[in-house]
């Protein structure tokens, strides 16, 4: 939960009480938790969570100041803080079902660039994306087979109406009512994304995918067969997308 995670982060303040580097990270993470806890999206890009080499060097110099007998304790505290920053994605996934880095700014630009589409979101999880599209004046049908939700505490929270449909049946049902398919963070060990790609091509639908190419999301079969389109709309939207750890996911237009 937030309190436990934030408390762990705050422990470093005992040794670095006046650090803008540390205070800034904690404030940013606190804001993310507050937004999601109140059924809102984080407002702005949440990149830059992990400490840079220069910041670590600066903090080590601070640790050298004062009583050198406390140096090892300060360094251990700093290392634990850095470790906890690296756990942010896991904390957000476990507490909120928040996998892709969907922010309010990102969704505003998304709807701005695609104002007249009717979207079908597949494997939507808690429905963050469809909820934002509908709230911002777009039209999205949100679907998920919800099998995961029966074993996940975060699955009990739905941010919009989610129709219980698996991905392929959803396309078969709605392909003549929608213009664009959305798929975010499809598992990397399942090839359902390739089956989706084949069906999208069959019905000649636009296909938007959020994931990490040849990385944390989507199957190898999908990435080897997907044709990624260089599109100015996608570039504009991705300027608002957040990468805050080693996962470099983004929005793609796929054919």
Short mmCIF file of C-alpha atoms in Angstrom, two decimals:
data_model
loop_
_atom_site.label_atom_id
_atom_site.label_comp_id
_atom_site.label_asym_id
_atom_site.label_seq_id
_atom_site.Cartn_x
_atom_site.Cartn_y
_atom_site.Cartn_z
CA UNK A 1 0.00 0.00 0.00
CA UNK A 2 0.96 3.62 -0.43
CA UNK A 3 1.72 4.31 3.23
CA UNK A 4 4.16 1.42 3.51
CA UNK A 5 5.90 2.25 0.25
CA UNK A 6 6.09 6.00 0.90
CA UNK A 7 7.28 5.35 4.45
CA UNK A 8 10.18 3.30 3.07
CA UNK A 9 11.08 6.14 0.74
CA UNK A 10 10.86 8.70 3.53
CA UNK A 11 13.33 6.81 5.72
CA UNK A 12 16.21 8.22 3.67
CA UNK A 13 15.31 11.73 4.88
CA UNK A 14 16.78 10.83 8.26
CA UNK A 15 20.20 11.05 6.58
CA UNK A 16 19.50 13.50 3.72
CA UNK A 17 16.98 15.91 5.29
CA UNK A 18 17.46 18.84 2.92
CA UNK A 19 17.96 17.14 -0.42
CA UNK A 20 15.90 18.54 -3.30
CA UNK A 21 16.79 15.40 -5.28
CA UNK A 22 15.19 13.09 -2.74
CA UNK A 23 12.30 15.40 -1.85
CA UNK A 24 11.44 15.84 -5.52
CA UNK A 25 11.27 12.08 -6.13
CA UNK A 26 9.09 11.45 -3.10
CA UNK A 27 6.73 14.30 -3.99
CA UNK A 28 6.34 13.02 -7.56
CA UNK A 29 5.60 9.47 -6.43
CA UNK A 30 3.23 10.70 -3.73
CA UNK A 31 1.28 12.63 -6.39
CA UNK A 32 1.02 9.52 -8.57
CA UNK A 33 -0.36 7.46 -5.69
CA UNK A 34 -2.80 10.21 -4.70
CA UNK A 35 -4.18 10.48 -8.23
CA UNK A 36 -4.68 6.75 -8.69
CA UNK A 37 -6.13 6.40 -5.19
CA UNK A 38 -8.76 8.98 -6.14
CA UNK A 39 -9.70 7.27 -9.42
CA UNK A 40 -7.73 9.83 -11.44
CA UNK A 41 -4.83 9.50 -13.83
CA UNK A 42 -1.47 11.04 -12.95
CA UNK A 43 -1.51 14.46 -14.57
CA UNK A 44 1.87 14.80 -16.22
CA UNK A 45 4.74 12.78 -17.61
CA UNK A 46 6.26 10.72 -14.80
CA UNK A 47 9.67 10.12 -16.34
CA UNK A 48 12.88 10.68 -14.42
CA UNK A 49 12.12 8.61 -11.33
CA UNK A 50 15.38 6.70 -11.15
CA UNK A 51 18.49 8.51 -9.88
CA UNK A 52 21.03 9.55 -12.47
CA UNK A 53 24.76 8.92 -12.02
CA UNK A 54 25.34 12.61 -11.37
CA UNK A 55 22.63 12.67 -8.70
CA UNK A 56 24.06 9.59 -7.00
CA UNK A 57 27.52 11.19 -7.01
CA UNK A 58 26.07 14.37 -5.51
CA UNK A 59 24.30 12.42 -2.77
CA UNK A 60 27.45 10.44 -1.97
CA UNK A 61 29.28 13.73 -1.48
CA UNK A 62 26.58 14.79 0.96
CA UNK A 63 27.02 11.49 2.78
CA UNK A 64 30.70 12.29 3.25
CA UNK A 65 29.85 15.47 5.13
CA UNK A 66 29.48 15.47 8.89
CA UNK A 67 30.28 12.43 11.01
CA UNK A 68 32.20 9.96 8.86
CA UNK A 69 31.19 7.18 11.25
CA UNK A 70 27.68 7.47 9.78
CA UNK A 71 28.91 7.26 6.19
CA UNK A 72 28.16 3.56 5.78
CA UNK A 73 24.68 3.97 7.28
CA UNK A 74 23.96 6.89 4.95
CA UNK A 75 25.14 4.94 1.91
CA UNK A 76 23.03 1.93 2.87
CA UNK A 77 20.01 4.18 3.25
CA UNK A 78 20.66 5.75 -0.14
CA UNK A 79 21.03 2.34 -1.78
CA UNK A 80 17.73 1.23 -0.27
CA UNK A 81 16.06 4.41 -1.52
CA UNK A 82 17.39 3.77 -5.02
CA UNK A 83 16.12 0.19 -4.82
CA UNK A 84 12.66 1.37 -3.79
CA UNK A 85 12.54 3.78 -6.74
CA UNK A 86 13.16 0.77 -8.97
CA UNK A 87 10.17 -0.97 -7.36
CA UNK A 88 7.72 1.77 -8.35
CA UNK A 89 6.35 -0.09 -11.39
CA UNK A 90 5.69 -3.19 -9.30
CA UNK A 91 3.98 -1.12 -6.60
CA UNK A 92 1.70 0.54 -9.16
CA UNK A 93 0.87 -2.77 -10.80
CA UNK A 94 0.12 -4.51 -7.52
CA UNK A 95 -1.86 -1.69 -5.93
CA UNK A 96 -3.70 -0.23 -8.90
CA UNK A 97 -3.40 -2.60 -11.86
CA UNK A 98 -1.51 0.27 -13.52
CA UNK A 99 0.79 -1.29 -16.13
CA UNK A 100 1.13 1.12 -19.06
CA UNK A 101 2.11 4.67 -18.11
CA UNK A 102 -1.21 6.31 -18.90
CA UNK A 103 -1.32 9.95 -17.78
CA UNK A 104 -3.93 12.64 -18.24
CA UNK A 105 -1.66 14.60 -20.58
CA UNK A 106 -1.04 11.50 -22.70
CA UNK A 107 -4.75 10.75 -23.05
CA UNK A 108 -5.60 14.37 -23.85
CA UNK A 109 -3.12 14.32 -26.73
CA UNK A 110 -4.35 10.87 -27.77
CA UNK A 111 -7.95 12.05 -28.11
CA UNK A 112 -6.81 15.29 -29.76
CA UNK A 113 -4.96 13.38 -32.47
CA UNK A 114 -7.75 10.83 -32.98
CA UNK A 115 -10.94 12.86 -32.42
CA UNK A 116 -13.31 10.98 -34.72
CA UNK A 117 -12.39 7.35 -34.15
CA UNK A 118 -14.56 4.75 -32.50
CA UNK A 119 -12.19 2.60 -30.45
CA UNK A 120 -12.39 -1.00 -29.31
CA UNK A 121 -9.99 -1.70 -26.46
CA UNK A 122 -8.96 -5.33 -26.01
CA UNK A 123 -7.56 -6.95 -22.85
CA UNK A 124 -8.26 -3.64 -21.15
CA UNK A 125 -7.52 -4.60 -17.55
CA UNK A 126 -9.08 -2.00 -15.27
CA UNK A 127 -10.11 0.18 -18.21
CA UNK A 128 -7.86 3.21 -17.68
CA UNK A 129 -7.57 3.99 -21.39
CA UNK A 130 -11.21 3.56 -22.40
CA UNK A 131 -12.35 5.45 -19.34
CA UNK A 132 -10.17 8.43 -20.27
CA UNK A 133 -11.23 8.38 -23.92
CA UNK A 134 -14.92 8.45 -23.02
CA UNK A 135 -14.42 11.10 -20.35
CA UNK A 136 -12.50 13.33 -22.75
CA UNK A 137 -15.21 13.23 -25.41
CA UNK A 138 -14.15 10.24 -27.51
CA UNK A 139 -15.90 6.91 -27.94
CA UNK A 140 -14.42 3.63 -26.73
CA UNK A 141 -15.84 0.16 -26.16
CA UNK A 142 -13.92 -1.53 -23.37
CA UNK A 143 -13.48 -5.33 -23.27
CA UNK A 144 -11.54 -7.89 -21.27
CA UNK A 145 -12.18 -11.54 -20.46
CA UNK A 146 -11.69 -10.60 -16.76
CA UNK A 147 -10.21 -14.01 -15.96
CA UNK A 148 -7.30 -12.36 -14.14
CA UNK A 149 -9.60 -10.21 -12.01
CA UNK A 150 -10.88 -13.16 -10.01
CA UNK A 151 -7.42 -13.72 -8.54
CA UNK A 152 -6.29 -10.10 -8.31
CA UNK A 153 -7.40 -7.57 -5.72
CA UNK A 154 -6.85 -4.76 -8.21
CA UNK A 155 -9.19 -6.51 -10.64
CA UNK A 156 -12.15 -5.59 -8.49
CA UNK A 157 -11.71 -1.95 -9.44
CA UNK A 158 -13.07 -1.01 -12.85
CA UNK A 159 -12.72 2.55 -14.14
CA UNK A 160 -15.41 2.16 -16.80
CA UNK A 161 -17.92 -0.42 -17.94
CA UNK A 162 -15.92 -3.44 -19.13
CA UNK A 163 -17.68 -6.00 -21.30
CA UNK A 164 -16.54 -9.52 -20.47
CA UNK A 165 -15.24 -10.65 -23.84
CA UNK A 166 -11.96 -12.23 -24.91
CA UNK A 167 -10.01 -10.31 -27.52
CA UNK A 168 -10.86 -12.33 -30.63
CA UNK A 169 -14.57 -12.54 -29.85
CA UNK A 170 -14.59 -8.80 -29.16
CA UNK A 171 -13.21 -8.08 -32.63
CA UNK A 172 -15.69 -10.46 -34.23
CA UNK A 173 -18.55 -8.76 -32.40
CA UNK A 174 -17.58 -5.13 -32.96
CA UNK A 175 -15.41 -4.99 -36.09
CA UNK A 176 -18.15 -3.39 -38.17
CA UNK A 177 -18.92 -0.79 -35.48
CA UNK A 178 -15.43 0.51 -34.73
CA UNK A 179 -12.53 2.01 -36.67
CA UNK A 180 -9.57 1.43 -34.36
CA UNK A 181 -8.34 -1.35 -32.08
CA UNK A 182 -6.32 -0.54 -28.94
CA UNK A 183 -4.09 -3.11 -27.23
CA UNK A 184 -1.91 -2.10 -24.28
CA UNK A 185 0.71 -4.23 -22.55
CA UNK A 186 -0.13 -7.62 -24.04
CA UNK A 187 1.84 -10.37 -22.20
CA UNK A 188 5.17 -11.27 -23.77
CA UNK A 189 4.72 -15.03 -23.28
CA UNK A 190 1.38 -15.32 -25.07
CA UNK A 191 0.81 -15.16 -28.84
CA UNK A 192 -2.77 -13.91 -28.66
CA UNK A 193 -1.42 -10.58 -29.94
CA UNK A 194 -0.44 -12.23 -33.23
CA UNK A 195 -3.94 -13.70 -33.58
CA UNK A 196 -5.33 -10.22 -32.93
CA UNK A 197 -3.02 -8.78 -35.60
CA UNK A 198 -4.27 -11.30 -38.15
CA UNK A 199 -7.90 -10.49 -37.37
CA UNK A 200 -7.26 -6.73 -37.48
CA UNK A 201 -5.75 -7.16 -40.93
CA UNK A 202 -8.67 -9.28 -42.07
CA UNK A 203 -11.14 -6.54 -41.17
CA UNK A 204 -8.82 -3.70 -42.23
CA UNK A 205 -8.97 -1.86 -38.92
CA UNK A 206 -6.51 0.68 -37.57
CA UNK A 207 -4.37 -0.87 -34.83
CA UNK A 208 -2.77 1.07 -31.94
CA UNK A 209 -0.46 -0.84 -29.58
CA UNK A 210 1.21 0.30 -26.36
CA UNK A 211 4.20 -1.84 -25.50
CA UNK A 212 7.96 -2.29 -25.60
CA UNK A 213 9.25 -3.57 -28.92
CA UNK A 214 11.08 -6.88 -28.46
CA UNK A 215 11.01 -6.33 -24.70
CA UNK A 216 8.66 -6.54 -21.75
CA UNK A 217 5.42 -6.79 -23.73
CA UNK A 218 3.97 -8.73 -26.66
CA UNK A 219 5.22 -11.95 -28.19
CA UNK A 220 8.27 -12.36 -30.38
CA UNK A 221 5.94 -13.66 -33.11
CA UNK A 222 3.94 -10.43 -32.95
CA UNK A 223 6.95 -8.12 -33.21
CA UNK A 224 8.49 -10.14 -36.06
CA UNK A 225 5.26 -9.84 -38.08
CA UNK A 226 4.08 -6.36 -37.11
CA UNK A 227 4.68 -3.52 -39.55
CA UNK A 228 5.29 -0.34 -37.55
CA UNK A 229 4.14 2.81 -39.29
CA UNK A 230 6.00 6.10 -38.92
CA UNK A 231 3.17 8.54 -38.27
CA UNK A 232 3.31 12.19 -37.10
CA UNK A 233 0.25 11.71 -34.88
CA UNK A 234 1.98 8.91 -33.00
CA UNK A 235 5.11 11.03 -32.56
CA UNK A 236 3.08 13.86 -31.03
CA UNK A 237 1.28 11.53 -28.63
CA UNK A 238 4.50 9.81 -27.57
CA UNK A 239 5.97 13.13 -26.45
CA UNK A 240 3.58 12.82 -23.50
CA UNK A 241 4.36 9.18 -22.77
CA UNK A 242 6.41 8.34 -19.68
CA UNK A 243 9.44 6.06 -19.44
CA UNK A 244 10.66 6.01 -15.87
CA UNK A 245 12.68 2.79 -15.59
CA UNK A 246 14.36 0.20 -17.81
CA UNK A 247 11.12 -0.50 -19.73
CA UNK A 248 10.96 1.68 -22.84
CA UNK A 249 7.37 1.19 -23.96
CA UNK A 250 5.51 3.58 -26.23
CA UNK A 251 2.54 3.89 -28.57
CA UNK A 252 2.79 2.25 -32.00
CA UNK A 253 0.67 2.30 -35.13
CA UNK A 254 0.74 -1.25 -36.46
CA UNK A 255 -0.20 -2.76 -39.80
#
